[in-house]
Amino acid sequence: MKIAVCPGSFDPVTLGHLDIIERASELFDRVVVLVMTNSAKHCAFTVEERIALLKKCVCNPKVEIDTYSGLLINYAKEKGAVAIVKGLRAVSDFDYEFQQALINKSLFPGIETVFLTARSENMFLSSSMVKEVCSLDGDISPFVPKEIVKDIYLRCKGDN
Ligand code: ADP
């Protein structure tokens, strides 16, 4: 069974993330969406909340949601994953992602990093953009799954 891990902060999950998760599930037998705890990043939602939001909008039986606070590659090894799947939006993502992929490959040569290009309509979409639009009272419904629009408004509206 070929397992892939889709890591990220998902603070909160957007339609861009969901697209990558769904496409990964067509390429692999099982996909683990891994909510990473990154102390350097200030998150609007706790890990538990981010998981709950993901669970509200991911209902693919091939996809599981998990969390990890250690080194991604150690999780991938323990899980028996063959790939880390990342979404690439623009050139700006590339430098960082390429560096991560090279480090992960040297730490664990048994794993591949697979990059899926973002759909053109999601190229500009990020969790931080969603939070910013929401805090300024903009309409976030074109960017996030409808199941979680209300949750995001409750947390981020009027945050500016
Ligand atoms: P961000 O980079 O917005 O903080 P995450 O850390 O949660 O988001 O990203 C998790 C993964 O999802 C990364 O591989 C990232 O490149 C990808 N991703 C994020 N937003 C999009 C998008 N709009 N389209 C495609 N992939 C995306």
CSV table of N, CA and C and ligand atoms in Angstrom, one decimal:
chain,number,residue,atom,x,y,z
A,1,MET,N,0.8,-1.2,0.0
A,1,MET,CA,0.0,0.0,0.0
A,1,MET,C,0.9,1.3,0.0
A,2,LYS,N,0.6,2.1,-1.0
A,2,LYS,CA,1.4,3.4,-1.1
A,2,LYS,C,0.8,4.5,-0.3
A,3,ILE,N,1.5,5.0,0.7
A,3,ILE,CA,1.0,6.0,1.6
A,3,ILE,C,1.7,7.3,1.3
A,4,ALA,N,1.0,8.4,1.2
A,4,ALA,CA,1.6,9.7,1.1
A,4,ALA,C,1.2,10.6,2.3
A,5,VAL,N,2.1,11.5,2.6
A,5,VAL,CA,1.8,12.5,3.7
A,5,VAL,C,1.6,13.9,3.1
A,6,CYS,N,0.6,14.6,3.4
A,6,CYS,CA,0.4,16.0,3.0
A,6,CYS,C,0.5,16.9,4.2
A,7,PRO,N,1.7,17.4,4.5
A,7,PRO,CA,1.9,18.2,5.7
A,7,PRO,C,1.6,19.7,5.5
A,8,GLY,N,1.3,20.3,6.6
A,8,GLY,CA,1.0,21.8,6.5
A,8,GLY,C,0.5,22.3,7.8
A,9,SER,N,0.2,23.6,7.9
A,9,SER,CA,-0.4,24.1,9.1
A,9,SER,C,-1.9,24.2,9.0
A,10,PHE,N,-2.5,24.3,7.8
A,10,PHE,CA,-3.9,24.3,7.6
A,10,PHE,C,-4.7,25.2,8.6
A,11,ASP,N,-4.2,26.5,8.6
A,11,ASP,CA,-4.7,27.4,9.6
A,11,ASP,C,-5.5,28.6,9.0
A,12,PRO,N,-6.7,28.4,8.4
A,12,PRO,CA,-7.4,27.1,8.3
A,12,PRO,C,-7.3,26.5,6.9
A,13,VAL,N,-7.9,25.3,6.7
A,13,VAL,CA,-7.8,24.6,5.4
A,13,VAL,C,-8.6,25.5,4.4
A,14,THR,N,-8.0,25.5,3.2
A,14,THR,CA,-8.7,26.3,2.1
A,14,THR,C,-9.0,25.4,0.9
A,15,LEU,N,-9.7,25.9,-0.1
A,15,LEU,CA,-10.0,25.1,-1.3
A,15,LEU,C,-8.7,24.7,-2.0
A,16,GLY,N,-7.6,25.5,-1.8
A,16,GLY,CA,-6.3,25.1,-2.4
A,16,GLY,C,-5.8,23.8,-1.8
A,17,HIS,N,-5.9,23.8,-0.5
A,17,HIS,CA,-5.4,22.5,0.2
A,17,HIS,C,-6.3,21.3,-0.2
A,18,LEU,N,-7.6,21.5,-0.2
A,18,LEU,CA,-8.5,20.4,-0.5
A,18,LEU,C,-8.2,19.9,-1.9
A,19,ASP,N,-7.9,20.7,-2.8
A,19,ASP,CA,-7.6,20.3,-4.2
A,19,ASP,C,-6.3,19.4,-4.2
A,20,ILE,N,-5.3,19.8,-3.5
A,20,ILE,CA,-4.1,19.0,-3.4
A,20,ILE,C,-4.4,17.6,-2.7
A,21,ILE,N,-5.1,17.7,-1.7
A,21,ILE,CA,-5.5,16.4,-0.9
A,21,ILE,C,-6.2,15.5,-1.8
A,22,GLU,N,-7.2,16.0,-2.5
A,22,GLU,CA,-8.0,15.1,-3.4
A,22,GLU,C,-7.2,14.5,-4.6
A,23,ARG,N,-6.3,15.4,-5.2
A,23,ARG,CA,-5.5,14.9,-6.3
A,23,ARG,C,-4.5,13.9,-5.8
A,24,ALA,N,-4.0,14.1,-4.5
A,24,ALA,CA,-3.0,13.1,-4.0
A,24,ALA,C,-3.7,11.8,-3.7
A,25,SER,N,-5.0,11.9,-3.4
A,25,SER,CA,-5.7,10.6,-3.1
A,25,SER,C,-6.0,9.8,-4.4
A,26,GLU,N,-5.9,10.5,-5.5
A,26,GLU,CA,-6.0,9.7,-6.8
A,26,GLU,C,-4.7,9.0,-7.2
A,27,LEU,N,-3.6,9.5,-6.6
A,27,LEU,CA,-2.3,9.0,-7.0
A,27,LEU,C,-1.8,7.9,-6.0
A,28,PHE,N,-2.3,8.0,-4.7
A,28,PHE,CA,-1.8,7.1,-3.7
A,28,PHE,C,-3.0,6.3,-3.1
A,29,ASP,N,-2.6,5.2,-2.4
A,29,ASP,CA,-3.7,4.3,-1.8
A,29,ASP,C,-4.2,5.0,-0.5
A,30,ARG,N,-3.4,5.7,0.1
A,30,ARG,CA,-3.8,6.3,1.4
A,30,ARG,C,-3.1,7.7,1.5
A,31,VAL,N,-3.8,8.7,2.0
A,31,VAL,CA,-3.2,10.0,2.2
A,31,VAL,C,-3.4,10.4,3.7
A,32,VAL,N,-2.3,10.8,4.3
A,32,VAL,CA,-2.4,11.3,5.6
A,32,VAL,C,-2.2,12.9,5.6
A,33,VAL,N,-3.2,13.6,6.0
A,33,VAL,CA,-3.1,15.0,6.1
A,33,VAL,C,-2.5,15.3,7.5
A,34,LEU,N,-1.3,15.8,7.5
A,34,LEU,CA,-0.6,16.0,8.8
A,34,LEU,C,-0.6,17.4,9.2
A,35,VAL,N,-1.3,17.7,10.3
A,35,VAL,CA,-1.4,19.1,10.8
A,35,VAL,C,-0.1,19.2,11.7
A,36,MET,N,0.8,20.1,11.2
A,36,MET,CA,2.1,20.2,12.0
A,36,MET,C,2.0,21.3,13.0
A,37,THR,N,2.6,21.1,14.1
A,37,THR,CA,2.7,22.1,15.1
A,37,THR,C,4.0,22.9,14.9
A,38,ASN,N,3.9,24.1,14.5
A,38,ASN,CA,5.1,24.9,14.2
A,38,ASN,C,5.1,26.1,15.2
A,39,SER,N,6.0,26.0,16.2
A,39,SER,CA,5.9,27.0,17.2
A,39,SER,C,6.3,28.4,16.7
A,40,ALA,N,7.1,28.4,15.5
A,40,ALA,CA,7.5,29.7,15.0
A,40,ALA,C,6.3,30.4,14.3
A,41,LYS,N,5.3,29.7,14.0
A,41,LYS,CA,4.2,30.3,13.3
A,41,LYS,C,3.0,30.6,14.2
A,42,HIS,N,2.5,31.9,14.2
A,42,HIS,CA,1.4,32.2,15.1
A,42,HIS,C,0.1,31.7,14.3
A,43,CYS,N,-0.6,30.8,15.0
A,43,CYS,CA,-1.8,30.3,14.3
A,43,CYS,C,-3.1,30.9,14.9
A,44,ALA,N,-4.1,31.1,14.1
A,44,ALA,CA,-5.4,31.6,14.6
A,44,ALA,C,-6.2,30.5,15.3
A,45,PHE,N,-6.0,29.2,14.8
A,45,PHE,CA,-6.7,28.1,15.3
A,45,PHE,C,-5.7,27.1,16.0
A,46,THR,N,-6.2,26.5,17.1
A,46,THR,CA,-5.3,25.5,17.8
A,46,THR,C,-5.2,24.3,16.9
A,47,VAL,N,-4.3,23.4,17.2
A,47,VAL,CA,-4.2,22.1,16.4
A,47,VAL,C,-5.5,21.4,16.4
A,48,GLU,N,-6.1,21.3,17.6
A,48,GLU,CA,-7.4,20.5,17.7
A,48,GLU,C,-8.5,21.2,16.8
A,49,GLU,N,-8.5,22.5,16.8
A,49,GLU,CA,-9.5,23.2,16.0
A,49,GLU,C,-9.2,23.0,14.5
A,50,ARG,N,-7.9,23.0,14.1
A,50,ARG,CA,-7.6,22.9,12.7
A,50,ARG,C,-8.0,21.5,12.2
A,51,ILE,N,-7.8,20.5,13.1
A,51,ILE,CA,-8.2,19.1,12.8
A,51,ILE,C,-9.7,19.0,12.6
A,52,ALA,N,-10.4,19.7,13.6
A,52,ALA,CA,-11.9,19.6,13.5
A,52,ALA,C,-12.4,20.3,12.2
A,53,LEU,N,-11.8,21.4,11.8
A,53,LEU,CA,-12.2,22.0,10.5
A,53,LEU,C,-11.9,21.1,9.3
A,54,LEU,N,-10.8,20.4,9.4
A,54,LEU,CA,-10.4,19.5,8.3
A,54,LEU,C,-11.5,18.4,8.2
A,55,LYS,N,-11.8,17.9,9.4
A,55,LYS,CA,-12.8,16.7,9.5
A,55,LYS,C,-14.1,17.1,9.0
A,56,LYS,N,-14.5,18.4,9.1
A,56,LYS,CA,-15.8,18.9,8.6
A,56,LYS,C,-15.8,18.8,7.1
A,57,CYS,N,-14.7,18.9,6.4
A,57,CYS,CA,-14.8,19.1,4.9
A,57,CYS,C,-14.0,18.0,4.2
A,58,VAL,N,-13.4,17.1,4.9
A,58,VAL,CA,-12.7,16.0,4.1
A,58,VAL,C,-13.5,14.7,4.5
A,59,CYS,N,-14.1,14.1,3.4
A,59,CYS,CA,-14.9,12.9,3.7
A,59,CYS,C,-14.5,11.8,2.8
A,60,ASN,N,-13.2,11.8,2.3
A,60,ASN,CA,-12.7,10.8,1.4
A,60,ASN,C,-12.2,9.6,2.3
A,61,PRO,N,-12.7,8.4,2.1
A,61,PRO,CA,-12.2,7.3,2.9
A,61,PRO,C,-10.7,6.9,2.8
A,62,LYS,N,-10.1,7.4,1.7
A,62,LYS,CA,-8.7,7.2,1.6
A,62,LYS,C,-7.8,8.2,2.4
A,63,VAL,N,-8.5,9.2,3.0
A,63,VAL,CA,-7.7,10.2,3.6
A,63,VAL,C,-7.9,10.2,5.1
A,64,GLU,N,-6.8,10.2,5.9
A,64,GLU,CA,-6.9,10.3,7.3
A,64,GLU,C,-6.2,11.6,7.8
A,65,ILE,N,-6.6,12.1,8.9
A,65,ILE,CA,-6.0,13.3,9.5
A,65,ILE,C,-5.3,13.0,10.8
A,66,ASP,N,-4.1,13.6,10.8
A,66,ASP,CA,-3.3,13.3,12.0
A,66,ASP,C,-2.5,14.5,12.4
A,67,THR,N,-1.8,14.5,13.5
A,67,THR,CA,-1.0,15.7,13.9
A,67,THR,C,0.4,15.2,14.4
A,68,TYR,N,1.3,16.0,14.3
A,68,TYR,CA,2.7,15.6,14.7
A,68,TYR,C,3.5,16.9,15.1
A,69,SER,N,4.3,16.8,16.1
A,69,SER,CA,5.1,18.0,16.5
A,69,SER,C,6.6,17.8,16.2
A,70,GLY,N,6.9,16.6,15.8
A,70,GLY,CA,8.4,16.3,15.6
A,70,GLY,C,8.8,16.6,14.1
A,71,LEU,N,9.9,15.9,13.8
A,71,LEU,CA,10.5,16.0,12.4
A,71,LEU,C,9.6,15.2,11.5
A,72,LEU,N,9.1,15.9,10.4
A,72,LEU,CA,8.2,15.3,9.4
A,72,LEU,C,8.7,13.9,8.9
A,73,ILE,N,10.0,13.9,8.7
A,73,ILE,CA,10.6,12.7,8.1
A,73,ILE,C,10.5,11.5,9.0
A,74,ASN,N,10.5,11.7,10.3
A,74,ASN,CA,10.4,10.7,11.3
A,74,ASN,C,9.0,10.1,11.3
A,75,TYR,N,8.0,11.1,11.2
A,75,TYR,CA,6.6,10.6,11.1
A,75,TYR,C,6.4,9.8,9.8
A,76,ALA,N,7.0,10.2,8.7
A,76,ALA,CA,6.8,9.5,7.4
A,76,ALA,C,7.4,8.1,7.5
A,77,LYS,N,8.6,8.0,8.2
A,77,LYS,CA,9.2,6.7,8.4
A,77,LYS,C,8.3,5.8,9.2
A,78,GLU,N,7.9,6.3,10.3
A,78,GLU,CA,7.0,5.5,11.2
A,78,GLU,C,5.8,5.0,10.5
A,79,LYS,N,5.2,5.9,9.7
A,79,LYS,CA,4.0,5.6,9.0
A,79,LYS,C,4.2,4.7,7.8
A,80,GLY,N,5.4,4.5,7.3
A,80,GLY,CA,5.7,3.7,6.1
A,80,GLY,C,5.3,4.5,4.9
A,81,ALA,N,5.4,5.8,4.9
A,81,ALA,CA,5.0,6.6,3.7
A,81,ALA,C,6.1,6.5,2.6
A,82,VAL,N,5.6,6.6,1.4
A,82,VAL,CA,6.6,6.6,0.3
A,82,VAL,C,6.8,8.0,-0.3
A,83,ALA,N,5.9,8.9,0.1
A,83,ALA,CA,6.0,10.3,-0.5
A,83,ALA,C,5.4,11.3,0.4
A,84,ILE,N,6.0,12.5,0.2
A,84,ILE,CA,5.5,13.7,0.9
A,84,ILE,C,4.9,14.5,-0.3
A,85,VAL,N,3.6,14.9,-0.2
A,85,VAL,CA,3.0,15.7,-1.3
A,85,VAL,C,2.8,17.1,-0.9
A,86,LYS,N,3.4,18.0,-1.7
A,86,LYS,CA,3.2,19.5,-1.5
A,86,LYS,C,2.6,20.2,-2.7
A,87,GLY,N,1.9,21.2,-2.4
A,87,GLY,CA,1.3,22.0,-3.4
A,87,GLY,C,2.2,23.2,-3.7
A,88,LEU,N,2.4,23.5,-5.0
A,88,LEU,CA,3.3,24.6,-5.4
A,88,LEU,C,2.4,25.7,-6.0
A,89,ARG,N,2.4,26.8,-5.5
A,89,ARG,CA,1.6,27.9,-6.0
A,89,ARG,C,2.5,28.7,-7.0
A,90,ALA,N,3.5,29.4,-6.6
A,90,ALA,CA,4.3,30.2,-7.5
A,90,ALA,C,5.8,30.0,-7.2
A,91,VAL,N,6.6,30.7,-8.0
A,91,VAL,CA,8.0,30.6,-7.8
A,91,VAL,C,8.4,30.9,-6.3
A,92,SER,N,7.6,31.8,-5.7
A,92,SER,CA,7.9,32.1,-4.3
A,92,SER,C,7.9,30.9,-3.4
A,93,ASP,N,7.1,29.9,-3.7
A,93,ASP,CA,7.1,28.7,-2.9
A,93,ASP,C,8.3,27.8,-3.1
A,94,PHE,N,8.9,28.0,-4.3
A,94,PHE,CA,9.8,27.0,-4.8
A,94,PHE,C,11.1,26.8,-4.0
A,95,ASP,N,11.7,28.0,-3.7
A,95,ASP,CA,13.0,27.9,-3.0
A,95,ASP,C,13.0,27.2,-1.7
A,96,TYR,N,12.0,27.5,-0.9
A,96,TYR,CA,11.8,26.9,0.4
A,96,TYR,C,11.5,25.4,0.2
A,97,GLU,N,10.5,25.1,-0.7
A,97,GLU,CA,10.1,23.7,-0.8
A,97,GLU,C,11.2,22.9,-1.4
A,98,PHE,N,12.0,23.4,-2.3
A,98,PHE,CA,13.1,22.7,-2.9
A,98,PHE,C,14.1,22.3,-1.8
A,99,GLN,N,14.4,23.3,-1.0
A,99,GLN,CA,15.4,23.1,0.1
A,99,GLN,C,14.9,22.0,1.1
A,100,GLN,N,13.6,22.1,1.5
A,100,GLN,CA,13.0,21.1,2.3
A,100,GLN,C,13.1,19.7,1.7
A,101,ALA,N,12.8,19.6,0.4
A,101,ALA,CA,12.8,18.3,-0.2
A,101,ALA,C,14.2,17.7,-0.2
A,102,LEU,N,15.2,18.6,-0.4
A,102,LEU,CA,16.6,18.1,-0.5
A,102,LEU,C,17.0,17.6,0.9
A,103,ILE,N,16.6,18.4,1.9
A,103,ILE,CA,17.0,18.0,3.3
A,103,ILE,C,16.3,16.7,3.7
A,104,ASN,N,15.0,16.6,3.3
A,104,ASN,CA,14.3,15.3,3.7
A,104,ASN,C,14.8,14.1,2.9
A,105,LYS,N,15.2,14.4,1.7
A,105,LYS,CA,15.8,13.2,0.9
A,105,LYS,C,17.1,12.8,1.5
A,106,SER,N,17.9,13.7,2.0
A,106,SER,CA,19.2,13.3,2.6
A,106,SER,C,19.0,12.7,4.0
A,107,LEU,N,17.9,13.1,4.7
A,107,LEU,CA,17.6,12.4,6.0
A,107,LEU,C,17.0,11.0,5.8
A,108,PHE,N,16.3,10.9,4.8
A,108,PHE,CA,15.6,9.6,4.5
A,108,PHE,C,15.5,9.4,3.0
A,109,PRO,N,16.5,8.7,2.4
A,109,PRO,CA,16.5,8.6,1.0
A,109,PRO,C,15.3,7.7,0.4
A,110,GLY,N,14.7,7.0,1.3
A,110,GLY,CA,13.5,6.2,0.9
A,110,GLY,C,12.3,6.9,0.6
A,111,ILE,N,12.3,8.2,0.7
A,111,ILE,CA,11.0,9.0,0.5
A,111,ILE,C,11.2,10.0,-0.7
A,112,GLU,N,10.2,10.2,-1.4
A,112,GLU,CA,10.2,11.2,-2.5
A,112,GLU,C,9.3,12.3,-2.1
A,113,THR,N,9.6,13.6,-2.5
A,113,THR,CA,8.7,14.7,-2.4
A,113,THR,C,8.1,14.9,-3.8
A,114,VAL,N,6.7,14.9,-3.8
A,114,VAL,CA,6.0,15.1,-5.0
A,114,VAL,C,5.3,16.4,-5.0
A,115,PHE,N,5.6,17.2,-6.0
A,115,PHE,CA,5.0,18.6,-6.1
A,115,PHE,C,3.8,18.5,-7.1
A,116,LEU,N,2.7,19.0,-6.6
A,116,LEU,CA,1.5,19.2,-7.5
A,116,LEU,C,1.3,20.7,-7.7
A,117,THR,N,1.2,21.1,-8.9
A,117,THR,CA,1.0,22.5,-9.2
A,117,THR,C,-0.4,22.9,-8.8
A,118,ALA,N,-0.5,24.1,-8.1
A,118,ALA,CA,-1.8,24.6,-7.7
A,118,ALA,C,-2.6,24.8,-9.0
A,119,ARG,N,-3.9,24.7,-8.9
A,119,ARG,CA,-4.8,25.1,-10.0
A,119,ARG,C,-4.7,26.6,-10.2
A,120,SER,N,-4.9,27.1,-11.4
A,120,SER,CA,-4.7,28.5,-11.6
A,120,SER,C,-5.6,29.4,-10.7
A,121,GLU,N,-6.8,28.9,-10.4
A,121,GLU,CA,-7.7,29.7,-9.6
A,121,GLU,C,-7.2,29.7,-8.1
A,122,ASN,N,-6.3,28.8,-7.8
A,122,ASN,CA,-5.9,28.8,-6.4
A,122,ASN,C,-4.5,29.3,-6.2
A,123,MET,N,-3.9,29.8,-7.2
A,123,MET,CA,-2.5,30.3,-7.2
A,123,MET,C,-2.2,31.4,-6.1
A,124,PHE,N,-3.2,32.2,-5.9
A,124,PHE,CA,-3.1,33.3,-5.0
A,124,PHE,C,-3.6,33.0,-3.6
A,125,LEU,N,-4.1,31.8,-3.5
A,125,LEU,CA,-4.9,31.5,-2.3
A,125,LEU,C,-4.0,30.9,-1.1
A,126,SER,N,-4.1,31.6,0.0
A,126,SER,CA,-3.3,31.1,1.2
A,126,SER,C,-4.2,31.2,2.4
A,127,SER,N,-3.9,30.5,3.5
A,127,SER,CA,-4.6,30.6,4.7
A,127,SER,C,-4.5,32.0,5.2
A,128,SER,N,-3.3,32.6,5.1
A,128,SER,CA,-3.2,34.0,5.7
A,128,SER,C,-4.0,35.0,4.9
A,129,MET,N,-4.1,34.8,3.6
A,129,MET,CA,-5.0,35.7,2.8
A,129,MET,C,-6.4,35.6,3.2
A,130,VAL,N,-6.9,34.4,3.5
A,130,VAL,CA,-8.3,34.1,3.9
A,130,VAL,C,-8.5,34.9,5.2
A,131,LYS,N,-7.6,34.7,6.2
A,131,LYS,CA,-7.7,35.4,7.5
A,131,LYS,C,-7.8,36.9,7.4
A,132,GLU,N,-6.9,37.4,6.5
A,132,GLU,CA,-6.8,38.8,6.3
A,132,GLU,C,-8.2,39.4,5.7
A,133,VAL,N,-8.6,38.7,4.6
A,133,VAL,CA,-9.9,39.1,4.0
A,133,VAL,C,-11.0,39.1,5.0
A,134,CYS,N,-11.1,38.0,5.8
A,134,CYS,CA,-12.1,37.9,6.8
A,134,CYS,C,-12.0,39.0,7.9
A,135,SER,N,-10.8,39.3,8.3
A,135,SER,CA,-10.7,40.3,9.4
A,135,SER,C,-11.1,41.7,8.9
A,136,LEU,N,-11.1,41.9,7.5
A,136,LEU,CA,-11.5,43.1,7.0
A,136,LEU,C,-12.9,43.1,6.4
A,137,ASP,N,-13.6,42.1,6.9
A,137,ASP,CA,-15.1,41.9,6.5
A,137,ASP,C,-15.3,41.6,5.1
A,138,GLY,N,-14.4,41.0,4.4
A,138,GLY,CA,-14.6,40.5,3.0
A,138,GLY,C,-15.2,39.2,3.0
A,139,ASP,N,-15.7,38.8,1.8
A,139,ASP,CA,-16.4,37.5,1.6
A,139,ASP,C,-15.3,36.4,1.3
A,140,ILE,N,-15.3,35.5,2.2
A,140,ILE,CA,-14.3,34.4,2.1
A,140,ILE,C,-14.9,33.1,1.4
A,141,SER,N,-16.2,33.2,1.1
A,141,SER,CA,-16.8,32.0,0.7
A,141,SER,C,-16.2,31.4,-0.7
A,142,PRO,N,-15.6,32.2,-1.5
A,142,PRO,CA,-15.0,31.6,-2.7
A,142,PRO,C,-13.7,30.8,-2.4
A,143,PHE,N,-13.2,31.0,-1.2
A,143,PHE,CA,-11.9,30.4,-1.0
A,143,PHE,C,-11.8,29.2,0.0
A,144,VAL,N,-12.9,29.0,0.7
A,144,VAL,CA,-12.8,28.0,1.7
A,144,VAL,C,-14.1,27.1,1.6
A,145,PRO,N,-14.0,25.8,2.1
A,145,PRO,CA,-15.1,24.9,2.0
A,145,PRO,C,-16.3,25.5,2.7
A,146,LYS,N,-17.5,25.4,2.2
A,146,LYS,CA,-18.7,26.1,2.8
A,146,LYS,C,-19.0,25.6,4.2
A,147,GLU,N,-18.6,24.4,4.5
A,147,GLU,CA,-18.8,23.8,5.8
A,147,GLU,C,-18.1,24.6,7.0
A,148,ILE,N,-17.1,25.4,6.6
A,148,ILE,CA,-16.3,26.0,7.7
A,148,ILE,C,-16.3,27.5,7.6
A,149,VAL,N,-17.0,28.1,6.6
A,149,VAL,CA,-17.1,29.6,6.5
A,149,VAL,C,-17.4,30.2,7.8
A,150,LYS,N,-18.5,29.7,8.4
A,150,LYS,CA,-19.0,30.3,9.7
A,150,LYS,C,-17.9,30.3,10.8
A,151,ASP,N,-17.2,29.1,10.9
A,151,ASP,CA,-16.2,29.0,12.0
A,151,ASP,C,-15.1,30.0,11.8
A,152,ILE,N,-14.7,30.2,10.5
A,152,ILE,CA,-13.6,31.2,10.3
A,152,ILE,C,-14.1,32.6,10.6
A,153,TYR,N,-15.4,32.9,10.2
A,153,TYR,CA,-15.9,34.3,10.5
A,153,TYR,C,-15.9,34.5,12.0
A,154,LEU,N,-16.3,33.4,12.8
A,154,LEU,CA,-16.4,33.6,14.2
A,154,LEU,C,-15.1,33.9,14.8
A,155,ARG,N,-14.0,33.3,14.3
A,155,ARG,CA,-12.7,33.4,14.8
A,155,ARG,C,-12.0,34.7,14.3
A,156,CYS,N,-12.1,35.0,13.0
A,156,CYS,CA,-11.2,36.0,12.4
A,156,CYS,C,-11.9,37.3,12.1
A,157,LYS,N,-13.2,37.4,12.1
A,157,LYS,CA,-13.9,38.6,11.7
A,157,LYS,C,-13.6,39.7,12.7
A,158,GLY,N,-13.2,40.9,12.2
A,158,GLY,CA,-12.9,42.0,13.1
A,158,GLY,C,-11.6,41.9,13.8
A,159,ASP,N,-10.7,41.0,13.3
A,159,ASP,CA,-9.4,40.8,13.9
A,159,ASP,C,-8.4,42.0,13.7
A,160,ASN,N,-8.8,42.8,12.7
A,160,ASN,CA,-7.8,43.9,12.3
A,160,ASN,C,-7.8,45.0,13.4
B,1,ADP,P1,0.4,28.0,3.8
B,1,ADP,O1,1.7,27.8,3.0
B,1,ADP,O2,-0.6,28.8,3.1
B,1,ADP,O3,0.6,28.5,5.3
B,1,ADP,P2,0.2,25.3,4.7
B,1,ADP,O4,1.5,25.4,5.4
B,1,ADP,O5,-1.0,24.9,5.4
B,1,ADP,O6,-0.3,26.7,4.0
B,1,ADP,O7,0.4,24.5,3.3
B,1,ADP,C1,0.3,23.1,3.3
B,1,ADP,C2,0.5,22.6,1.9
B,1,ADP,O8,-0.5,23.1,1.0
B,1,ADP,C3,1.8,23.2,1.3
B,1,ADP,O9,2.4,22.2,0.5
B,1,ADP,C4,1.3,24.3,0.5
B,1,ADP,O10,2.2,24.6,-0.6
B,1,ADP,C5,0.0,23.8,0.0
B,1,ADP,N1,-0.9,24.9,-0.4
B,1,ADP,C6,-1.3,25.9,0.4
B,1,ADP,N2,-2.2,26.7,-0.3
B,1,ADP,C7,-2.3,26.1,-1.5
B,1,ADP,C8,-3.0,26.5,-2.7
B,1,ADP,N3,-3.8,27.6,-2.7
B,1,ADP,N4,-3.0,25.7,-3.8
B,1,ADP,C9,-2.2,24.6,-3.7
B,1,ADP,N5,-1.4,24.2,-2.7
B,1,ADP,C10,-1.5,25.0,-1.6
